[in-house]
CSV table of C-alpha atoms and ligand atoms in Angstrom, one decimal:
chain,number,residue,atom,x,y,z
A,1,UNK,CA,-12.1,30.9,16.8
A,2,UNK,CA,-14.6,28.3,17.8
A,3,UNK,CA,-16.7,28.5,14.5
A,4,UNK,CA,-13.5,27.7,12.0
A,5,UNK,CA,-13.4,24.0,13.0
A,6,UNK,CA,-17.0,23.5,12.6
A,7,UNK,CA,-17.0,25.5,9.1
A,8,UNK,CA,-14.4,23.3,8.3
A,9,UNK,CA,-15.7,20.0,9.4
A,10,UNK,CA,-19.0,20.8,7.3
A,11,UNK,CA,-16.9,21.5,4.3
A,12,UNK,CA,-15.0,18.5,4.5
A,13,UNK,CA,-18.0,16.2,5.2
A,14,UNK,CA,-19.8,17.8,2.0
A,15,UNK,CA,-16.3,17.1,-0.2
A,16,UNK,CA,-16.8,13.5,1.3
A,17,UNK,CA,-20.4,13.0,0.5
A,18,UNK,CA,-19.3,14.3,-3.3
A,19,UNK,CA,-16.7,11.6,-3.4
A,20,UNK,CA,-18.8,8.7,-2.2
A,21,UNK,CA,-21.7,9.7,-4.3
A,22,UNK,CA,-19.4,9.3,-7.4
A,23,UNK,CA,-17.4,6.0,-7.0
A,24,UNK,CA,-17.2,4.9,-10.8
A,25,UNK,CA,-14.4,7.9,-11.2
A,26,UNK,CA,-12.5,7.2,-8.3
A,27,UNK,CA,-8.8,8.2,-9.3
A,28,UNK,CA,-6.3,5.3,-8.8
A,29,UNK,CA,-4.3,5.5,-5.4
A,30,UNK,CA,-1.4,5.0,-4.0
A,31,UNK,CA,-1.1,2.9,-0.8
A,32,UNK,CA,2.0,2.7,1.4
A,33,UNK,CA,3.3,-0.6,2.9
A,34,UNK,CA,6.5,-0.2,5.3
A,35,UNK,CA,8.8,-2.9,5.7
A,36,UNK,CA,10.5,-2.8,8.8
A,37,UNK,CA,12.1,-5.3,11.7
A,38,UNK,CA,11.8,-8.3,9.2
A,39,UNK,CA,8.0,-7.5,9.0
A,40,UNK,CA,6.0,-5.9,6.2
A,41,UNK,CA,3.5,-3.6,8.2
A,42,UNK,CA,-0.1,-2.9,8.0
A,43,UNK,CA,-1.8,-3.7,4.5
A,44,UNK,CA,-4.2,-0.8,3.7
A,45,UNK,CA,-7.7,-1.7,3.2
A,46,UNK,CA,-9.7,-0.3,-0.1
A,47,UNK,CA,-7.4,-1.6,-2.6
A,48,UNK,CA,-8.5,-1.5,-6.2
A,49,UNK,CA,-7.0,-2.8,-9.7
A,50,UNK,CA,-5.1,0.2,-10.9
A,51,UNK,CA,-3.6,1.3,-7.5
A,52,UNK,CA,-0.3,1.4,-6.7
A,53,UNK,CA,1.6,0.3,-3.8
A,54,UNK,CA,4.5,2.0,-2.7
A,55,UNK,CA,6.8,-0.2,-0.6
A,56,UNK,CA,9.0,2.0,1.6
A,57,UNK,CA,12.1,-0.4,3.1
A,58,UNK,CA,12.6,1.5,6.6
A,59,UNK,CA,14.6,-1.6,8.0
A,60,UNK,CA,18.5,-2.2,8.2
A,61,UNK,CA,18.3,-5.3,5.8
A,62,UNK,CA,17.4,-5.7,2.1
A,63,UNK,CA,13.8,-6.7,1.3
A,64,UNK,CA,11.6,-8.0,-1.5
A,65,UNK,CA,7.9,-7.8,-1.9
A,66,UNK,CA,7.1,-10.4,-4.6
A,67,UNK,CA,3.6,-11.6,-5.5
A,68,UNK,CA,3.2,-15.5,-5.2
A,69,UNK,CA,1.5,-14.9,-8.6
A,70,UNK,CA,4.3,-13.5,-10.0
A,71,UNK,CA,2.4,-10.2,-10.6
A,72,UNK,CA,4.6,-7.9,-8.9
A,73,UNK,CA,8.1,-8.0,-7.7
A,74,UNK,CA,10.3,-5.5,-6.2
A,75,UNK,CA,13.8,-5.5,-4.5
A,76,UNK,CA,14.7,-2.7,-2.5
A,77,UNK,CA,18.0,-1.8,-0.3
A,78,UNK,CA,17.6,-0.5,3.3
A,79,UNK,CA,16.0,3.0,3.1
A,80,UNK,CA,14.9,2.4,-0.5
A,81,UNK,CA,11.5,2.4,-1.6
A,82,UNK,CA,9.8,1.5,-4.8
A,83,UNK,CA,6.2,1.1,-6.5
A,84,UNK,CA,4.1,-1.7,-7.9
A,85,UNK,CA,1.0,-1.3,-10.0
A,86,UNK,CA,-2.1,-3.7,-8.9
A,87,UNK,CA,-3.2,-5.7,-12.1
A,88,UNK,CA,-5.7,-7.9,-11.1
A,89,UNK,CA,-8.3,-8.4,-8.3
A,90,UNK,CA,-8.3,-11.0,-5.9
A,91,UNK,CA,-6.3,-12.0,-2.7
A,92,UNK,CA,-2.8,-11.9,-3.6
A,93,UNK,CA,0.0,-13.3,-1.3
A,94,UNK,CA,3.6,-11.8,-1.2
A,95,UNK,CA,6.5,-12.4,0.3
A,96,UNK,CA,10.0,-11.6,0.7
A,97,UNK,CA,12.6,-13.4,-1.2
A,98,UNK,CA,15.4,-13.1,1.4
A,99,UNK,CA,13.3,-13.8,4.4
A,100,UNK,CA,10.5,-16.4,3.8
A,101,UNK,CA,8.8,-15.5,7.0
A,102,UNK,CA,7.9,-12.2,5.9
A,103,UNK,CA,4.6,-12.7,4.2
A,104,UNK,CA,1.4,-10.6,3.8
A,105,UNK,CA,-1.9,-10.4,1.4
A,106,UNK,CA,-3.3,-7.7,-0.4
A,107,UNK,CA,-6.9,-7.8,-1.0
A,108,UNK,CA,-7.6,-6.0,-4.4
A,109,UNK,CA,-10.9,-5.3,-5.6
A,110,UNK,CA,-12.0,-4.7,-9.0
B,1,LIG,CU1,13.3,-9.5,3.8
């Protein structure tokens, strides 16, 4: 039916506007960062203190996601995944201990 997508879009827009109207009670989110081919994948936008990063190692190699400021560290075998929590705001640089060329940055808001 042609009408169904329109009704769906309208209700989705309503839900979105409700969510945007109350940012103070936004629940902590889980964001995924993939490790593959000796690189970190794209870092998600909209990170906040209290959110969780799920690091997913899709590579054939063991990797870590290690914050330069020591605020998190996770060591993952190939195919493994693990989570770290964002505990502070700011630009947080991270790298892999085994492959120093693997780097990235998380922009974390309060
Ligand atoms: Cu690595």
